[in-house]
Every structure is written in structure tokens, then in C-alpha cells.
Amino acid sequence: GDYFIFNNQITPFEWIDSKMAETKIGDLSPKWRNIRLRRDSYAHSYLHGQWVEHLFNAFKYADLSKNNFLTITFKEKSVNDQEWLQISFKNQFTKTDETIFRGGLEGIAGTLKKLNGSKDDKLSLYLEFQKNYFVVNLNYRSDLLVPYTEE
């Protein structure tokens, strides 16, 4: 069977690539590369929950007739003298139903606005519809994700 994932023979993304469609994960930007989260911490749980929601949505709405399942990119930007970290989830989808923004995404957007101290959608959770692609951009104030330092 497909129990080889649980035996650490391949990663879950390698399994998705072999069984469904290709997943592309971009290189970490310098600031993203320095972020470390303590396992089972609040930040770890919070980010894990957000990112799992986006993977679930990618599965739910993906156009699996195409080979490109999901592209994840990591970027940095500066807005109003504040440094921001951005992660983007981009996948092809089959329907143009913009009611996708309910439940999980709506909750994530509200929480990000509060954490980031910004009412600007483009500085929290920002959605884009690009032809047959659905893009979710998550933005985090960089001072909220403190780089790892050895003690």
C-alpha cells in the first residue's frame, strides 16, 4: 500500500507529486530562512493551522486535470517602514465561485489583521484571482516572527 509515507520513505509532497500533480515550493527568502518555531508552541500551532487550511483548500478547489497542483512562495517586503514576510499559495481551480472566502479563510484574515495591527487587506490575507489561478497571500509583520538565536 501507500504506507511508505509513514515509514519516511518519501515526503507527503513527493507522494502528492507522484499520485496527483506537481507541487512547487520556492526557496526561502533570507528572513524566512532565519525563522524557527518551537514545536508545540503557540506560534507553531497557529501557523500550522493556517497553512493546513490552505493545503485543504488547494485540494478542495484544485483543477487536478492540470499538472501544476500547488506553488508555495516565500517573499519579503517593506511597507510604511515595516518589514513583512509573505507566503503565497497558488493553485489552479475549476470554478470561478468567489464565495471561497468563507469560514477558514475569513477567520484567518480577521486574526491576521488583529495580530498585524493593520486593517489593510493587502497586509493580512489577500486573495487574487489570476485567470484560472487562485492565490492566497498571507502577510506577517516580521517582528512577530523572531529569528532563531542559539542560547
PDB file of C-alpha atoms in Angstrom, residues 14 28 58 108 110 126 145 151:
ATOM      1  CA  GLU A  14       6.608  13.691  -3.057  1.00  0.00           C
ATOM      2  CA  LEU A  28      13.011  30.650   1.488  1.00  0.00           C
ATOM      3  CA  ALA A  58      -5.934  23.638  -2.547  1.00  0.00           C
ATOM      4  CA  ILE A 108      -7.548  33.699   9.296  1.00  0.00           C
ATOM      5  CA  GLY A 110      -9.538  38.564  10.870  1.00  0.00           C
ATOM      6  CA  TYR A 126      -5.053  38.996   0.398  1.00  0.00           C
ATOM      7  CA  LEU A 145       8.269  36.032  13.942  1.00  0.00           C
ATOM      8  CA  GLU A 151      21.321  30.485  23.657  1.00  0.00           C
TER       9      GLU A 151
END
